[in-house]
Amino acid sequence: LGVIELSLRVGLASVAASLPVAVAVAWLLARRQFPGKTLFDAAVHLPLVLPPVVVGYALLLAFGRHGPLGALLEPLGIVFAFRWTGAALAAAVMGFPLMVRAIRLSIEAADPRLEAAARTLGAGPWRVFFTITLPLAWPGLVTGALLAFARALGEFGATITFVSSIPGETQTLPLAIYGATQTPGGDLQALRLSLVSVALAFA
């Protein structure tokens, strides 16, 4: 039960943390032209094609206790390495491209003439975004959040590389299944956890 609860907490935290950034990035890619847009788009989607271990190692270098960001955040009480928050960060990074893509497609499908009409009636950029663009893109937000959450539940490589598999702290469902397969007599436990994983995926 603890493993499932931790996995759900990691998934929800990863989606909550990455959704605002994903909306901003998706809007930027859908509605703006700027130098280096292709490279920026490629960087956003890089976690989809990189081995997850590479992403986890990069997070360890950046957010580890001796990494530049980790050393900067630790005095503030924000620690990611070998904590469940690190598992959430790894899941957020791995699910981010899926979230951005779903939201971007939804924004691109929204008629920009509606936004232009709102601006001609005196609405400012923020009001147009929150009253026109965001409601029209709502299906993409829901789809992106669900895809990222499902990806977080299945995340393995980046998580185990960044925060290891610590029972009760970072051992999410995939890590617990892997641990059970490596333990003598753990086949039944691995099977039970796998069935739980399948049920969560269907849900």
mmCIF file of N, CA and C in Angstrom, residues 97-172:
data_model
loop_
_atom_site.group_PDB
_atom_site.id
_atom_site.type_symbol
_atom_site.label_atom_id
_atom_site.label_comp_id
_atom_site.label_asym_id
_atom_site.label_seq_id
_atom_site.Cartn_x
_atom_site.Cartn_y
_atom_site.Cartn_z
ATOM 1 N N PRO A 97 7.431 16.345 -22.187
ATOM 2 C CA PRO A 97 7.179 16.447 -23.637
ATOM 3 C C PRO A 97 5.781 15.980 -24.024
ATOM 4 N N LEU A 98 5.278 14.940 -23.385
ATOM 5 C CA LEU A 98 3.932 14.452 -23.692
ATOM 6 C C LEU A 98 2.884 15.500 -23.344
ATOM 7 N N MET A 99 3.087 16.155 -22.214
ATOM 8 C CA MET A 99 2.150 17.183 -21.778
ATOM 9 C C MET A 99 2.179 18.379 -22.729
ATOM 10 N N VAL A 100 3.372 18.825 -23.070
ATOM 11 C CA VAL A 100 3.516 19.979 -23.967
ATOM 12 C C VAL A 100 2.892 19.689 -25.320
ATOM 13 N N ARG A 101 3.122 18.504 -25.844
ATOM 14 C CA ARG A 101 2.612 18.174 -27.182
ATOM 15 C C ARG A 101 1.085 18.185 -27.210
ATOM 16 N N ALA A 102 0.462 17.598 -26.192
ATOM 17 C CA ALA A 102 -1.001 17.558 -26.160
ATOM 18 C C ALA A 102 -1.586 18.962 -26.045
ATOM 19 N N ILE A 103 -0.999 19.792 -25.194
ATOM 20 C CA ILE A 103 -1.507 21.152 -24.990
ATOM 21 C C ILE A 103 -1.248 22.003 -26.236
ATOM 22 N N ARG A 104 -0.078 21.831 -26.831
ATOM 23 C CA ARG A 104 0.252 22.612 -28.034
ATOM 24 C C ARG A 104 -0.725 22.315 -29.167
ATOM 25 N N LEU A 105 -1.011 21.053 -29.405
ATOM 26 C CA LEU A 105 -1.955 20.686 -30.465
ATOM 27 C C LEU A 105 -3.333 21.282 -30.203
ATOM 28 N N SER A 106 -3.726 21.332 -28.948
ATOM 29 C CA SER A 106 -5.028 21.885 -28.602
ATOM 30 C C SER A 106 -5.060 23.396 -28.814
ATOM 31 N N ILE A 107 -3.961 24.075 -28.482
ATOM 32 C CA ILE A 107 -3.891 25.524 -28.695
ATOM 33 C C ILE A 107 -3.873 25.836 -30.186
ATOM 34 N N GLU A 108 -3.119 25.049 -30.944
ATOM 35 C CA GLU A 108 -3.057 25.269 -32.391
ATOM 36 C C GLU A 108 -4.411 25.042 -33.060
ATOM 37 N N ALA A 109 -5.226 24.162 -32.466
ATOM 38 C CA ALA A 109 -6.551 23.884 -33.033
ATOM 39 C C ALA A 109 -7.550 24.997 -32.726
ATOM 40 N N ALA A 110 -7.242 25.822 -31.720
ATOM 41 C CA ALA A 110 -8.137 26.934 -31.373
ATOM 42 C C ALA A 110 -8.033 28.028 -32.427
ATOM 43 N N ASP A 111 -9.145 28.594 -32.824
ATOM 44 C CA ASP A 111 -9.185 29.609 -33.879
ATOM 45 C C ASP A 111 -8.550 30.909 -33.372
ATOM 46 N N PRO A 112 -7.420 31.324 -33.928
ATOM 47 C CA PRO A 112 -6.769 32.562 -33.468
ATOM 48 C C PRO A 112 -7.600 33.814 -33.736
ATOM 49 N N ARG A 113 -8.597 33.712 -34.628
ATOM 50 C CA ARG A 113 -9.446 34.876 -34.907
ATOM 51 C C ARG A 113 -10.293 35.243 -33.700
ATOM 52 N N LEU A 114 -10.608 34.243 -32.874
ATOM 53 C CA LEU A 114 -11.346 34.532 -31.636
ATOM 54 C C LEU A 114 -10.485 35.357 -30.684
ATOM 55 N N GLU A 115 -9.210 35.033 -30.611
ATOM 56 C CA GLU A 115 -8.295 35.804 -29.776
ATOM 57 C C GLU A 115 -8.145 37.222 -30.328
ATOM 58 N N ALA A 116 -8.044 37.327 -31.653
ATOM 59 C CA ALA A 116 -7.914 38.648 -32.279
ATOM 60 C C ALA A 116 -9.163 39.487 -32.039
ATOM 61 N N ALA A 117 -10.325 38.856 -32.105
ATOM 62 C CA ALA A 117 -11.572 39.580 -31.858
ATOM 63 C C ALA A 117 -11.633 40.102 -30.429
ATOM 64 N N ALA A 118 -11.178 39.288 -29.483
ATOM 65 C CA ALA A 118 -11.174 39.713 -28.083
ATOM 66 C C ALA A 118 -10.231 40.898 -27.876
ATOM 67 N N ARG A 119 -9.089 40.881 -28.582
ATOM 68 C CA ARG A 119 -8.136 41.993 -28.449
ATOM 69 C C ARG A 119 -8.713 43.277 -29.035
ATOM 70 N N THR A 120 -9.436 43.159 -30.154
ATOM 71 C CA THR A 120 -10.030 44.360 -30.749
ATOM 72 C C THR A 120 -11.123 44.958 -29.858
ATOM 73 N N LEU A 121 -11.702 44.130 -28.991
ATOM 74 C CA LEU A 121 -12.720 44.606 -28.051
ATOM 75 C C LEU A 121 -12.112 45.132 -26.754
ATOM 76 N N GLY A 122 -10.792 45.177 -26.716
ATOM 77 C CA GLY A 122 -10.126 45.803 -25.580
ATOM 78 C C GLY A 122 -9.545 44.875 -24.546
ATOM 79 N N ALA A 123 -9.626 43.573 -24.764
ATOM 80 C CA ALA A 123 -9.067 42.630 -23.796
ATOM 81 C C ALA A 123 -7.546 42.612 -23.895
ATOM 82 N N GLY A 124 -6.884 42.612 -22.743
ATOM 83 C CA GLY A 124 -5.431 42.553 -22.720
ATOM 84 C C GLY A 124 -4.934 41.136 -22.971
ATOM 85 N N PRO A 125 -3.622 40.970 -23.165
ATOM 86 C CA PRO A 125 -3.061 39.645 -23.476
ATOM 87 C C PRO A 125 -3.398 38.582 -22.430
ATOM 88 N N TRP A 126 -3.285 38.957 -21.144
ATOM 89 C CA TRP A 126 -3.558 37.973 -20.096
ATOM 90 C C TRP A 126 -5.027 37.586 -20.068
ATOM 91 N N ARG A 127 -5.894 38.571 -20.267
ATOM 92 C CA ARG A 127 -7.338 38.269 -20.265
ATOM 93 C C ARG A 127 -7.708 37.393 -21.450
ATOM 94 N N VAL A 128 -7.117 37.676 -22.603
ATOM 95 C CA VAL A 128 -7.366 36.842 -23.785
ATOM 96 C C VAL A 128 -6.929 35.404 -23.514
ATOM 97 N N PHE A 129 -5.753 35.276 -22.887
ATOM 98 C CA PHE A 129 -5.218 33.939 -22.625
ATOM 99 C C PHE A 129 -6.128 33.154 -21.681
ATOM 100 N N PHE A 130 -6.548 33.801 -20.582
ATOM 101 C CA PHE A 130 -7.310 33.080 -19.559
ATOM 102 C C PHE A 130 -8.788 32.918 -19.897
ATOM 103 N N THR A 131 -9.326 33.792 -20.738
ATOM 104 C CA THR A 131 -10.764 33.691 -21.042
ATOM 105 C C THR A 131 -11.064 33.099 -22.418
ATOM 106 N N ILE A 132 -10.075 33.101 -23.317
ATOM 107 C CA ILE A 132 -10.296 32.564 -24.662
ATOM 108 C C ILE A 132 -9.404 31.335 -24.913
ATOM 109 N N THR A 133 -8.096 31.545 -24.867
ATOM 110 C CA THR A 133 -7.160 30.488 -25.251
ATOM 111 C C THR A 133 -7.239 29.275 -24.332
ATOM 112 N N LEU A 134 -7.153 29.525 -23.034
ATOM 113 C CA LEU A 134 -7.117 28.412 -22.080
ATOM 114 C C LEU A 134 -8.398 27.578 -22.087
ATOM 115 N N PRO A 135 -9.585 28.206 -22.076
ATOM 116 C CA PRO A 135 -10.803 27.376 -22.155
ATOM 117 C C PRO A 135 -10.890 26.548 -23.442
ATOM 118 N N LEU A 136 -10.457 27.130 -24.576
ATOM 119 C CA LEU A 136 -10.495 26.385 -25.833
ATOM 120 C C LEU A 136 -9.493 25.224 -25.828
ATOM 121 N N ALA A 137 -8.394 25.408 -25.088
ATOM 122 C CA ALA A 137 -7.348 24.377 -25.050
ATOM 123 C C ALA A 137 -7.558 23.389 -23.904
ATOM 124 N N TRP A 138 -8.687 23.505 -23.187
ATOM 125 C CA TRP A 138 -8.914 22.674 -22.013
ATOM 126 C C TRP A 138 -8.791 21.167 -22.279
ATOM 127 N N PRO A 139 -9.333 20.640 -23.411
ATOM 128 C CA PRO A 139 -9.166 19.203 -23.670
ATOM 129 C C PRO A 139 -7.700 18.783 -23.739
ATOM 130 N N GLY A 140 -6.858 19.644 -24.302
ATOM 131 C CA GLY A 140 -5.434 19.332 -24.379
ATOM 132 C C GLY A 140 -4.776 19.328 -23.013
ATOM 133 N N LEU A 141 -5.210 20.240 -22.138
ATOM 134 C CA LEU A 141 -4.672 20.264 -20.780
ATOM 135 C C LEU A 141 -4.997 18.969 -20.043
ATOM 136 N N VAL A 142 -6.249 18.538 -20.170
ATOM 137 C CA VAL A 142 -6.670 17.301 -19.498
ATOM 138 C C VAL A 142 -5.907 16.103 -20.063
ATOM 139 N N THR A 143 -5.827 16.036 -21.397
ATOM 140 C CA THR A 143 -5.113 14.929 -22.034
ATOM 141 C C THR A 143 -3.640 14.926 -21.640
ATOM 142 N N GLY A 144 -3.009 16.096 -21.680
ATOM 143 C CA GLY A 144 -1.600 16.191 -21.322
ATOM 144 C C GLY A 144 -1.339 15.800 -19.881
ATOM 145 N N ALA A 145 -2.213 16.244 -18.988
ATOM 146 C CA ALA A 145 -2.051 15.905 -17.571
ATOM 147 C C ALA A 145 -2.198 14.401 -17.350
ATOM 148 N N LEU A 146 -3.166 13.789 -18.022
ATOM 149 C CA LEU A 146 -3.373 12.345 -17.873
ATOM 150 C C LEU A 146 -2.196 11.549 -18.445
ATOM 151 N N LEU A 147 -1.694 11.981 -19.609
ATOM 152 C CA LEU A 147 -0.552 11.292 -20.208
ATOM 153 C C LEU A 147 0.686 11.395 -19.317
ATOM 154 N N ALA A 148 0.924 12.595 -18.781
ATOM 155 C CA ALA A 148 2.090 12.797 -17.921
ATOM 156 C C ALA A 148 1.957 12.008 -16.625
ATOM 157 N N PHE A 149 0.735 11.940 -16.078
ATOM 158 C CA PHE A 149 0.510 11.181 -14.852
ATOM 159 C C PHE A 149 0.738 9.689 -15.090
ATOM 160 N N ALA A 150 0.221 9.185 -16.208
ATOM 161 C CA ALA A 150 0.431 7.778 -16.544
ATOM 162 C C ALA A 150 1.909 7.485 -16.768
ATOM 163 N N ARG A 151 2.601 8.427 -17.410
ATOM 164 C CA ARG A 151 4.047 8.259 -17.628
ATOM 165 C C ARG A 151 4.791 8.252 -16.301
ATOM 166 N N ALA A 152 4.354 9.068 -15.355
ATOM 167 C CA ALA A 152 4.989 9.125 -14.038
ATOM 168 C C ALA A 152 4.828 7.806 -13.292
ATOM 169 N N LEU A 153 3.662 7.175 -13.442
ATOM 170 C CA LEU A 153 3.435 5.895 -12.762
ATOM 171 C C LEU A 153 4.358 4.799 -13.290
ATOM 172 N N GLY A 154 4.787 4.933 -14.535
ATOM 173 C CA GLY A 154 5.647 3.916 -15.133
ATOM 174 C C GLY A 154 7.113 4.292 -15.191
ATOM 175 N N GLU A 155 7.475 5.441 -14.686
ATOM 176 C CA GLU A 155 8.857 5.919 -14.798
ATOM 177 C C GLU A 155 9.813 5.045 -13.972
ATOM 178 N N PHE A 156 10.909 4.642 -14.608
ATOM 179 C CA PHE A 156 11.870 3.766 -13.933
ATOM 180 C C PHE A 156 13.315 4.269 -14.052
ATOM 181 N N GLY A 157 13.805 4.383 -15.302
ATOM 182 C CA GLY A 157 15.232 4.626 -15.519
ATOM 183 C C GLY A 157 15.765 5.902 -14.904
ATOM 184 N N ALA A 158 15.093 7.027 -15.172
ATOM 185 C CA ALA A 158 15.560 8.308 -14.636
ATOM 186 C C ALA A 158 15.447 8.339 -13.115
ATOM 187 N N THR A 159 14.388 7.715 -12.591
ATOM 188 C CA THR A 159 14.162 7.727 -11.144
ATOM 189 C C THR A 159 15.234 6.951 -10.408
ATOM 190 N N ILE A 160 15.518 5.722 -10.841
ATOM 191 C CA ILE A 160 16.483 4.899 -10.121
ATOM 192 C C ILE A 160 17.897 5.465 -10.240
ATOM 193 N N THR A 161 18.180 6.157 -11.342
ATOM 194 C CA THR A 161 19.500 6.767 -11.512
ATOM 195 C C THR A 161 19.654 8.002 -10.630
ATOM 196 N N PHE A 162 18.591 8.771 -10.506
ATOM 197 C CA PHE A 162 18.648 10.046 -9.776
ATOM 198 C C PHE A 162 18.485 9.861 -8.265
ATOM 199 N N VAL A 163 17.497 9.066 -7.853
ATOM 200 C CA VAL A 163 17.186 8.992 -6.419
ATOM 201 C C VAL A 163 17.294 7.587 -5.852
ATOM 202 N N SER A 164 17.758 6.621 -6.652
ATOM 203 C CA SER A 164 17.914 5.240 -6.203
ATOM 204 C C SER A 164 16.552 4.640 -5.832
ATOM 205 N N SER A 165 16.561 3.475 -5.228
ATOM 206 C CA SER A 165 15.323 2.796 -4.830
ATOM 207 C C SER A 165 15.329 2.607 -3.321
ATOM 208 N N ILE A 166 14.817 3.597 -2.607
ATOM 209 C CA ILE A 166 14.820 3.588 -1.146
ATOM 210 C C ILE A 166 13.404 3.290 -0.670
ATOM 211 N N PRO A 167 13.181 2.131 -0.027
ATOM 212 C CA PRO A 167 11.830 1.787 0.437
ATOM 213 C C PRO A 167 11.241 2.867 1.333
ATOM 214 N N GLY A 168 10.006 3.250 1.026
ATOM 215 C CA GLY A 168 9.316 4.252 1.819
ATOM 216 C C GLY A 168 9.668 5.686 1.476
ATOM 217 N N GLU A 169 10.669 5.895 0.614
ATOM 218 C CA GLU A 169 11.092 7.260 0.273
ATOM 219 C C GLU A 169 11.068 7.499 -1.227
ATOM 220 N N THR A 170 11.707 6.627 -1.999
ATOM 221 C CA THR A 170 11.759 6.819 -3.457
ATOM 222 C C THR A 170 11.337 5.579 -4.235
ATOM 223 N N GLN A 171 11.014 4.490 -3.544
ATOM 224 C CA GLN A 171 10.685 3.245 -4.233
ATOM 225 C C GLN A 171 9.246 3.265 -4.737
ATOM 226 N N THR A 172 9.091 3.714 -5.964
ATOM 227 C CA THR A 172 7.773 3.746 -6.595
ATOM 228 C C THR A 172 7.433 2.351 -7.120
#
